[in-house]
Every structure is written in C-alpha cells, then in structure tokens.
Amino acid sequence: MSSKLENPNSLLPDLERLPRHVAIIMDGNGRWAKKKLLNRVKGHEQGADTVRMIVRATRELGIPFLTLYAFSTENWQRPKTEVMALMALLKRFLVREKDEMLENGIRLSVIGQTERLPDDVQDAMRKTMEATAHGRRMTLTLALSYGGREELVRAVRAMGNRIAEGTLDPEMVDEAVISQHLYTAAMPDPDLMIRTSGEMRISNFLLWQLAYAEMAFTPTLWPDFTKEDYLNILRDFGNRERRFGKTGDQLDPG
Ligand code: IPE
Ligand code: IPE
Ligand code: MG
C-alpha cells in the first residue's frame, strides 16, 4: 500500500476516479463584493475569472463535461441593473473566450430558455457555439435562464404534443425517453455537483439529472474558489463509494 504522506502527488485527484461530468452552482459573488464594500457587479466580474480558471483546470484534467449554472429562471427577478450587468458580462465572456475554447477543443453548449436572453447575447452565443461545434475534448455547458422545473414542463409538453400527433406511444415513455426530451439529452448525468458559498440547496438546478450525483458544498465564495479547492473536492469524490442503491459488499465483494 502506498503511503499518502510519502507520495508527493497525493494532493492530486486520482485520474482514474475522476467524474465524467461536473456541474457547478457558482454562488456567492454578491456576498464577496459586499464584504469588500464593492458593488455586486464587481463580484460577478471577479467570478468570471474563477470561471476561466475552472474551465481550464477541467479541460487539463481531461473531464469531458462541465456544466455551469450562470443564470437561473429565478434570477430574472433581480434588479434590472444587475440583470443587465450580468448579460453584458456574459456576452463579453462568450466573445473573449471563443479563441481559447477553439484552441483547446472545447465545445460550447447552452441549456435554458435562450430565447429570453437579449438579442446581442443570443448572437454571441450562437457564434461561439457554431465556431466551437467541432470541439471534442470537452463540452462546456452554460445554464442560462435555466430552471429545472421549466425544463420538465417543456419536456412534458413536447412529449404530449408527440403523443397527440401519434408519433409517440405513451406506453413507450420511460426514463430514457424523458431524458431525451430534456435540454441535456446529449450529455451523461452529472456525477458530481459542487455548490460554493455555503448554501446547501439545489435552487432549481438539473432536478432530474442530479438524481444520483455526489454533492459537494463549500463555504468558499465563488470569486475566492481556487484550483486547490477544486482539486480537493475532486480528490474527495474519488474516495467516495457510489452505491446506487446496492450494498457496499455487492460493489466490492470479499
Ligand atoms: C451567483 O452569485 C451568481 C448568480 C446567481 C448570477 P450571487 O449573485 O447569487 O451571489 P450572492 O448569493 O448574492 O452572494
Ligand atoms: C443559483 O444561485 C443560481 C446561479 C448560481 C446561477 P442563487 O443565488 O440565485 O440561488 P438562491 O436564490 O440563493 O437559492
Ligand atoms: Mg446567490
């Protein structure tokens, strides 16, 4: 047995036991700014730097799917100035990161009610998605104007329409069919969900898809979240036993 204390790489996560899909609720930008007596928007700006770092680190580790909760359906209720600032920041991110995404084989995807986003954000989104469509190393998904319940309503409606048209037999509706009608149809479910800022709730994120995800909560505010924090969570994930309803003995007999 190798001693963790002697192994200089022991701080790194076990590459064999990394999640395939990490989903993150990036929370705490506002409180970060408030603590520093800054405008909340400064917190979002600083948070964008954390996004860049996490995208890079995830890509370097070879994790193929990263999904970031950037704006929820509920976030439309925030003051108009903050919503506008978030949209401007989002557009800047989509434009500025395009080249690095292309160089690194990262494909951009977006889930949520994209039609509610301002036209210029939709344009930037479309351009970056088209330009990066051939990226094969990692899929970066931004959840924008995303809500898990809205996604389920939309899926039920789409299935209802298909049943009414006669192209879907209600007896054929199973878990796979429901998954295929969600925004995330092309992705595996997240193995690991991380939320920063100390809140321990899902806030309408990927309700269906998180059914068996491991959860990691950290009190660190998103702008303060470091690569080391991320690696620690990934290492901890590698040490967890995912039982999916079975007993520990069934997974590791003898
Ligand atoms: C997360 O930070 C970013 C978005 C929801 C867009 P918050 O803005 O929610 O930060 P807190 O929770 O107020 O600190
Ligand atoms: C969840 O954060 C949404 C995003 C991170 C985009 P919120 O800050 O909006 O969540 P609540 O309202 O505290 O649950
Ligand atoms: Mg918040």
mmCIF file of C-alpha atoms and ligand atoms in Angstrom:
data_model
loop_
_atom_site.group_PDB
_atom_site.id
_atom_site.type_symbol
_atom_site.label_atom_id
_atom_site.label_comp_id
_atom_site.label_asym_id
_atom_site.label_seq_id
_atom_site.Cartn_x
_atom_site.Cartn_y
_atom_site.Cartn_z
ATOM 1 C CA MET A 1 0.000 0.000 0.000
ATOM 2 C CA SER A 2 1.485 3.376 -0.930
ATOM 3 C CA SER A 3 1.652 5.912 1.823
ATOM 4 C CA LYS A 4 -0.241 9.085 1.064
ATOM 5 C CA LEU A 5 2.215 11.051 3.160
ATOM 6 C CA GLU A 6 5.213 9.970 1.110
ATOM 7 C CA ASN A 7 3.574 10.389 -2.253
ATOM 8 C CA PRO A 8 4.157 13.965 -3.440
ATOM 9 C CA ASN A 9 1.273 13.591 -5.879
ATOM 10 C CA SER A 10 -1.189 12.642 -3.195
ATOM 11 C CA LEU A 11 -2.740 16.105 -3.340
ATOM 12 C CA LEU A 12 -3.786 15.469 -6.912
ATOM 13 C CA PRO A 13 -7.018 13.603 -7.549
ATOM 14 C CA ASP A 14 -6.757 10.018 -8.785
ATOM 15 C CA LEU A 15 -7.078 10.455 -12.550
ATOM 16 C CA GLU A 16 -8.727 7.036 -12.806
ATOM 17 C CA ARG A 17 -11.523 8.111 -10.500
ATOM 18 C CA LEU A 18 -12.486 11.491 -11.862
ATOM 19 C CA PRO A 19 -16.112 12.345 -12.591
ATOM 20 C CA ARG A 20 -17.117 12.424 -16.262
ATOM 21 C CA HIS A 21 -19.462 15.322 -15.691
ATOM 22 C CA VAL A 22 -19.078 18.083 -13.116
ATOM 23 C CA ALA A 23 -21.951 20.527 -12.548
ATOM 24 C CA ILE A 24 -21.375 23.688 -10.520
ATOM 25 C CA ILE A 25 -23.694 26.185 -8.839
ATOM 26 C CA MET A 26 -21.412 29.212 -8.832
ATOM 27 C CA ASP A 27 -22.735 31.147 -5.852
ATOM 28 C CA GLY A 28 -21.530 33.944 -3.592
ATOM 29 C CA ASN A 29 -20.467 36.701 -5.990
ATOM 30 C CA GLY A 30 -22.727 39.264 -4.321
ATOM 31 C CA ARG A 31 -21.545 38.472 -0.798
ATOM 32 C CA TRP A 32 -17.920 38.564 -1.936
ATOM 33 C CA ALA A 33 -18.461 42.108 -3.228
ATOM 34 C CA LYS A 34 -20.430 43.188 -0.170
ATOM 35 C CA LYS A 35 -17.652 42.037 2.153
ATOM 36 C CA LYS A 36 -15.273 44.257 0.233
ATOM 37 C CA LEU A 37 -17.776 47.150 0.181
ATOM 38 C CA LEU A 38 -17.962 46.876 -3.592
ATOM 39 C CA ASN A 39 -20.896 46.838 -5.982
ATOM 40 C CA ARG A 40 -22.351 43.342 -6.548
ATOM 41 C CA VAL A 41 -21.352 43.592 -10.204
ATOM 42 C CA LYS A 42 -17.681 43.614 -9.146
ATOM 43 C CA GLY A 43 -18.348 40.243 -7.573
ATOM 44 C CA HIS A 44 -19.703 38.897 -10.843
ATOM 45 C CA GLU A 45 -16.664 40.259 -12.683
ATOM 46 C CA GLN A 46 -14.324 38.551 -10.265
ATOM 47 C CA GLY A 47 -16.445 35.404 -10.558
ATOM 48 C CA ALA A 48 -15.817 35.369 -14.307
ATOM 49 C CA ASP A 49 -12.095 34.894 -13.567
ATOM 50 C CA THR A 50 -12.942 31.844 -11.467
ATOM 51 C CA VAL A 51 -14.977 30.510 -14.399
ATOM 52 C CA ARG A 52 -11.953 30.820 -16.700
ATOM 53 C CA MET A 53 -9.716 29.035 -14.200
ATOM 54 C CA ILE A 54 -12.204 26.191 -13.638
ATOM 55 C CA VAL A 55 -12.776 25.686 -17.372
ATOM 56 C CA ARG A 56 -9.007 25.428 -17.898
ATOM 57 C CA ALA A 57 -8.465 23.085 -14.966
ATOM 58 C CA THR A 58 -11.338 20.818 -16.009
ATOM 59 C CA ARG A 59 -10.007 20.624 -19.549
ATOM 60 C CA GLU A 60 -6.459 19.888 -18.306
ATOM 61 C CA LEU A 61 -7.720 17.049 -16.128
ATOM 62 C CA GLY A 62 -9.500 15.534 -19.112
ATOM 63 C CA ILE A 63 -13.002 15.709 -17.621
ATOM 64 C CA PRO A 64 -15.256 15.674 -20.702
ATOM 65 C CA PHE A 65 -18.348 17.555 -19.403
ATOM 66 C CA LEU A 66 -18.574 20.717 -17.319
ATOM 67 C CA THR A 67 -21.903 22.441 -16.697
ATOM 68 C CA LEU A 68 -22.045 25.840 -15.020
ATOM 69 C CA TYR A 69 -25.174 27.433 -13.581
ATOM 70 C CA ALA A 70 -24.719 31.034 -14.698
ATOM 71 C CA PHE A 71 -28.261 32.449 -14.584
ATOM 72 C CA SER A 72 -31.466 30.861 -13.319
ATOM 73 C CA THR A 73 -35.063 31.467 -14.374
ATOM 74 C CA GLU A 74 -35.492 32.986 -10.885
ATOM 75 C CA ASN A 75 -32.569 35.382 -11.395
ATOM 76 C CA TRP A 76 -34.740 37.462 -13.782
ATOM 77 C CA GLN A 77 -36.343 38.840 -10.611
ATOM 78 C CA ARG A 78 -33.146 40.635 -9.586
ATOM 79 C CA PRO A 79 -32.854 44.418 -10.028
ATOM 80 C CA LYS A 80 -32.776 45.339 -13.702
ATOM 81 C CA THR A 81 -29.337 46.933 -13.409
ATOM 82 C CA GLU A 82 -27.833 43.720 -12.048
ATOM 83 C CA VAL A 83 -29.524 41.598 -14.736
ATOM 84 C CA MET A 84 -28.207 43.932 -17.428
ATOM 85 C CA ALA A 85 -24.705 43.847 -15.991
ATOM 86 C CA LEU A 86 -24.799 40.043 -15.878
ATOM 87 C CA MET A 87 -25.931 39.907 -19.505
ATOM 88 C CA ALA A 88 -23.143 42.273 -20.570
ATOM 89 C CA LEU A 89 -20.602 40.170 -18.701
ATOM 90 C CA LEU A 90 -21.940 37.024 -20.275
ATOM 91 C CA LYS A 91 -21.660 38.481 -23.753
ATOM 92 C CA ARG A 92 -18.085 39.561 -23.052
ATOM 93 C CA PHE A 93 -17.244 36.058 -21.858
ATOM 94 C CA LEU A 94 -18.750 34.432 -24.961
ATOM 95 C CA VAL A 95 -16.817 36.739 -27.292
ATOM 96 C CA ARG A 96 -13.487 36.710 -25.455
ATOM 97 C CA GLU A 97 -13.255 33.005 -24.686
ATOM 98 C CA LYS A 98 -14.055 31.818 -28.198
ATOM 99 C CA ASP A 99 -10.442 31.564 -29.368
ATOM 100 C CA GLU A 100 -9.184 29.778 -26.284
ATOM 101 C CA MET A 101 -12.074 27.359 -26.497
ATOM 102 C CA LEU A 102 -11.261 26.666 -30.136
ATOM 103 C CA GLU A 103 -7.556 26.109 -29.370
ATOM 104 C CA ASN A 104 -8.417 23.690 -26.593
ATOM 105 C CA GLY A 105 -11.054 21.608 -28.322
ATOM 106 C CA ILE A 106 -13.845 22.906 -26.104
ATOM 107 C CA ARG A 107 -17.365 22.878 -27.472
ATOM 108 C CA LEU A 108 -19.829 25.401 -26.051
ATOM 109 C CA SER A 109 -23.376 24.363 -25.375
ATOM 110 C CA VAL A 110 -26.177 26.278 -23.662
ATOM 111 C CA ILE A 111 -29.218 24.977 -21.778
ATOM 112 C CA GLY A 112 -32.207 27.042 -20.719
ATOM 113 C CA GLN A 113 -34.713 29.482 -22.189
ATOM 114 C CA THR A 114 -32.201 31.107 -24.516
ATOM 115 C CA GLU A 115 -34.987 32.936 -26.325
ATOM 116 C CA ARG A 116 -35.406 35.149 -23.233
ATOM 117 C CA LEU A 117 -31.816 36.412 -23.460
ATOM 118 C CA PRO A 118 -31.133 39.809 -25.097
ATOM 119 C CA ASP A 119 -30.549 39.582 -28.865
ATOM 120 C CA ASP A 120 -26.878 40.540 -28.677
ATOM 121 C CA VAL A 121 -26.224 37.812 -26.104
ATOM 122 C CA GLN A 122 -28.051 35.293 -28.286
ATOM 123 C CA ASP A 123 -25.905 36.379 -31.244
ATOM 124 C CA ALA A 124 -22.638 35.980 -29.339
ATOM 125 C CA MET A 125 -23.851 32.637 -28.026
ATOM 126 C CA ARG A 126 -24.735 31.354 -31.483
ATOM 127 C CA LYS A 127 -21.415 32.494 -32.965
ATOM 128 C CA THR A 128 -19.352 30.826 -30.260
ATOM 129 C CA MET A 129 -21.437 27.640 -30.408
ATOM 130 C CA GLU A 130 -21.028 27.433 -34.190
ATOM 131 C CA ALA A 131 -17.308 28.188 -34.082
ATOM 132 C CA THR A 132 -16.637 25.569 -31.405
ATOM 133 C CA ALA A 133 -19.066 22.918 -32.656
ATOM 134 C CA HIS A 134 -16.229 20.555 -33.591
ATOM 135 C CA GLY A 135 -14.539 20.661 -30.174
ATOM 136 C CA ARG A 136 -14.120 17.093 -28.980
ATOM 137 C CA ARG A 137 -12.128 17.307 -25.764
ATOM 138 C CA MET A 138 -14.693 18.910 -23.508
ATOM 139 C CA THR A 139 -18.258 20.184 -23.624
ATOM 140 C CA LEU A 140 -18.728 23.357 -21.613
ATOM 141 C CA THR A 141 -22.418 23.887 -20.955
ATOM 142 C CA LEU A 142 -23.711 27.175 -19.610
ATOM 143 C CA ALA A 143 -27.102 27.061 -17.915
ATOM 144 C CA LEU A 144 -28.652 30.400 -18.881
ATOM 145 C CA SER A 145 -32.161 31.374 -17.906
ATOM 146 C CA TYR A 146 -32.269 27.766 -16.806
ATOM 147 C CA GLY A 147 -34.731 26.223 -14.372
ATOM 148 C CA GLY A 148 -35.136 22.513 -13.722
ATOM 149 C CA ARG A 149 -38.910 22.729 -13.385
ATOM 150 C CA GLU A 150 -39.255 24.774 -16.572
ATOM 151 C CA GLU A 151 -37.164 22.122 -18.340
ATOM 152 C CA LEU A 152 -39.516 19.383 -17.119
ATOM 153 C CA VAL A 153 -42.620 21.369 -18.120
ATOM 154 C CA ARG A 154 -41.141 21.855 -21.576
ATOM 155 C CA ALA A 155 -40.331 18.144 -21.884
ATOM 156 C CA VAL A 156 -43.821 17.069 -20.792
ATOM 157 C CA ARG A 157 -45.359 19.472 -23.274
ATOM 158 C CA ALA A 158 -43.148 18.183 -26.113
ATOM 159 C CA MET A 159 -43.999 14.572 -25.286
ATOM 160 C CA GLY A 160 -47.702 15.465 -25.041
ATOM 161 C CA ASN A 161 -47.577 17.017 -28.495
ATOM 162 C CA ARG A 162 -45.893 13.949 -29.922
ATOM 163 C CA ILE A 163 -48.484 11.691 -28.327
ATOM 164 C CA ALA A 164 -51.296 13.849 -29.743
ATOM 165 C CA GLU A 165 -49.672 13.685 -33.192
ATOM 166 C CA GLY A 166 -49.322 9.949 -32.904
ATOM 167 C CA THR A 167 -45.506 9.890 -33.135
ATOM 168 C CA LEU A 168 -45.027 8.755 -29.530
ATOM 169 C CA ASP A 169 -46.758 5.825 -27.875
ATOM 170 C CA PRO A 170 -47.490 6.712 -24.205
ATOM 171 C CA GLU A 171 -46.608 3.122 -23.258
ATOM 172 C CA MET A 172 -43.102 3.744 -24.604
ATOM 173 C CA VAL A 173 -42.427 6.670 -22.246
ATOM 174 C CA ASP A 174 -39.690 5.591 -19.854
ATOM 175 C CA GLU A 175 -36.740 7.268 -18.135
ATOM 176 C CA ALA A 176 -34.657 7.288 -21.314
ATOM 177 C CA VAL A 177 -37.456 8.935 -23.318
ATOM 178 C CA ILE A 178 -37.861 11.642 -20.677
ATOM 179 C CA SER A 179 -34.085 12.240 -20.644
ATOM 180 C CA GLN A 180 -34.166 12.629 -24.424
ATOM 181 C CA HIS A 181 -36.677 15.471 -24.109
ATOM 182 C CA LEU A 182 -34.559 17.487 -21.688
ATOM 183 C CA TYR A 183 -32.071 20.225 -22.650
ATOM 184 C CA THR A 184 -29.327 17.804 -21.597
ATOM 185 C CA ALA A 185 -30.346 14.991 -23.983
ATOM 186 C CA ALA A 186 -26.833 14.700 -25.425
ATOM 187 C CA MET A 187 -24.961 14.527 -22.081
ATOM 188 C CA PRO A 188 -24.448 11.966 -19.355
ATOM 189 C CA ASP A 189 -25.915 12.938 -15.967
ATOM 190 C CA PRO A 190 -23.529 14.821 -13.660
ATOM 191 C CA ASP A 191 -21.508 12.587 -11.309
ATOM 192 C CA LEU A 192 -20.580 15.485 -9.073
ATOM 193 C CA MET A 193 -22.415 18.674 -8.173
ATOM 194 C CA ILE A 194 -20.483 21.441 -6.432
ATOM 195 C CA ARG A 195 -22.037 24.494 -4.792
ATOM 196 C CA THR A 196 -19.986 27.327 -3.363
ATOM 197 C CA SER A 197 -20.919 29.989 -0.777
ATOM 198 C CA GLY A 198 -22.233 27.707 1.965
ATOM 199 C CA GLU A 199 -25.807 27.374 0.701
ATOM 200 C CA MET A 200 -26.993 23.785 0.765
ATOM 201 C CA ARG A 201 -29.759 23.745 -1.768
ATOM 202 C CA ILE A 202 -30.270 22.889 -5.431
ATOM 203 C CA SER A 203 -32.045 26.141 -6.411
ATOM 204 C CA ASN A 204 -33.872 24.523 -9.346
ATOM 205 C CA PHE A 205 -30.684 23.195 -10.997
ATOM 206 C CA LEU A 206 -30.804 19.942 -13.039
ATOM 207 C CA LEU A 207 -33.558 18.413 -10.907
ATOM 208 C CA TRP A 208 -33.876 15.218 -12.947
ATOM 209 C CA GLN A 209 -30.220 14.836 -13.851
ATOM 210 C CA LEU A 210 -28.819 15.129 -10.313
ATOM 211 C CA ALA A 211 -30.749 12.060 -9.103
ATOM 212 C CA TYR A 212 -27.559 10.172 -8.183
ATOM 213 C CA ALA A 213 -24.896 12.883 -8.269
ATOM 214 C CA GLU A 214 -22.443 13.188 -5.403
ATOM 215 C CA MET A 215 -22.846 16.583 -3.703
ATOM 216 C CA ALA A 216 -20.019 18.808 -2.537
ATOM 217 C CA PHE A 217 -20.742 22.011 -0.639
ATOM 218 C CA THR A 218 -18.064 24.503 0.299
ATOM 219 C CA PRO A 219 -18.388 27.722 2.303
ATOM 220 C CA THR A 220 -15.920 29.447 -0.060
ATOM 221 C CA LEU A 221 -17.499 32.233 -2.114
ATOM 222 C CA TRP A 222 -17.239 31.687 -5.877
ATOM 223 C CA PRO A 223 -14.750 34.532 -6.563
ATOM 224 C CA ASP A 224 -12.450 33.052 -3.870
ATOM 225 C CA PHE A 225 -12.751 29.456 -5.117
ATOM 226 C CA THR A 226 -9.282 28.232 -6.157
ATOM 227 C CA LYS A 227 -7.860 25.436 -8.233
ATOM 228 C CA GLU A 228 -6.715 23.798 -4.980
ATOM 229 C CA ASP A 229 -10.273 23.884 -3.627
ATOM 230 C CA TYR A 230 -11.427 22.236 -6.846
ATOM 231 C CA LEU A 231 -8.735 19.553 -6.765
ATOM 232 C CA ASN A 232 -9.555 18.788 -3.129
ATOM 233 C CA ILE A 233 -13.210 18.239 -3.996
ATOM 234 C CA LEU A 234 -12.251 16.022 -6.941
ATOM 235 C CA ARG A 235 -9.911 14.001 -4.763
ATOM 236 C CA ASP A 236 -12.627 13.551 -2.176
ATOM 237 C CA PHE A 237 -15.022 12.469 -4.941
ATOM 238 C CA GLY A 238 -12.536 9.740 -5.943
ATOM 239 C CA ASN A 239 -12.649 8.348 -2.407
ATOM 240 C CA ARG A 240 -16.409 8.104 -2.199
ATOM 241 C CA GLU A 241 -18.245 4.854 -2.740
ATOM 242 C CA ARG A 242 -21.146 5.318 -5.106
ATOM 243 C CA ARG A 243 -23.565 2.544 -4.276
ATOM 244 C CA PHE A 244 -26.605 3.365 -6.463
ATOM 245 C CA GLY A 245 -28.890 1.583 -4.027
ATOM 246 C CA LYS A 246 -26.773 -1.547 -3.641
ATOM 247 C CA THR A 247 -24.833 -2.631 -0.565
ATOM 248 C CA GLY A 248 -21.131 -1.912 -0.154
ATOM 249 C CA ASP A 249 -20.414 -5.666 -0.288
ATOM 250 C CA GLN A 250 -22.100 -6.001 -3.648
ATOM 251 C CA LEU A 251 -19.731 -3.428 -5.096
ATOM 252 C CA ASP A 252 -16.544 -4.767 -3.528
ATOM 253 C CA PRO A 253 -17.031 -8.441 -2.736
ATOM 254 C CA GLY A 254 -14.524 -10.086 -0.382
HETATM 255 C C1 IPE B 1 -24.029 33.820 -8.061
HETATM 256 O O1 IPE B 1 -23.726 34.782 -7.103
HETATM 257 C C2 IPE B 1 -24.192 34.398 -9.432
HETATM 258 C C3 IPE B 1 -25.579 34.415 -9.932
HETATM 259 C C4 IPE B 1 -26.630 33.937 -9.320
HETATM 260 C C5 IPE B 1 -25.796 35.022 -11.217
HETATM 261 P P1 IPE B 1 -24.875 35.605 -6.373
HETATM 262 O O2 IPE B 1 -25.098 36.843 -7.140
HETATM 263 O O3 IPE B 1 -26.060 34.774 -6.136
HETATM 264 O O4 IPE B 1 -24.150 35.946 -5.003
HETATM 265 P P2 IPE B 1 -24.820 36.002 -3.558
HETATM 266 O O5 IPE B 1 -25.525 34.694 -3.344
HETATM 267 O O6 IPE B 1 -25.771 37.152 -3.572
HETATM 268 O O7 IPE B 1 -23.678 36.199 -2.644
HETATM 269 C C1 IPE B 2 -28.377 29.890 -8.022
HETATM 270 O O1 IPE B 2 -27.904 30.909 -7.206
HETATM 271 C C2 IPE B 2 -28.315 30.312 -9.445
HETATM 272 C C3 IPE B 2 -26.973 30.502 -10.011
HETATM 273 C C4 IPE B 2 -25.848 30.261 -9.416
HETATM 274 C C5 IPE B 2 -26.961 30.993 -11.354
HETATM 275 P P1 IPE B 2 -28.890 31.926 -6.467
HETATM 276 O O2 IPE B 2 -28.034 32.805 -5.645
HETATM 277 O O3 IPE B 2 -29.782 32.570 -7.437
HETATM 278 O O4 IPE B 2 -29.742 30.914 -5.567
HETATM 279 P P2 IPE B 2 -30.681 31.186 -4.301
HETATM 280 O O5 IPE B 2 -31.681 32.174 -4.726
HETATM 281 O O6 IPE B 2 -29.805 31.700 -3.201
HETATM 282 O O7 IPE B 2 -31.235 29.853 -3.971
HETATM 283 MG MG MG B 3 -26.653 33.589 -4.597
#
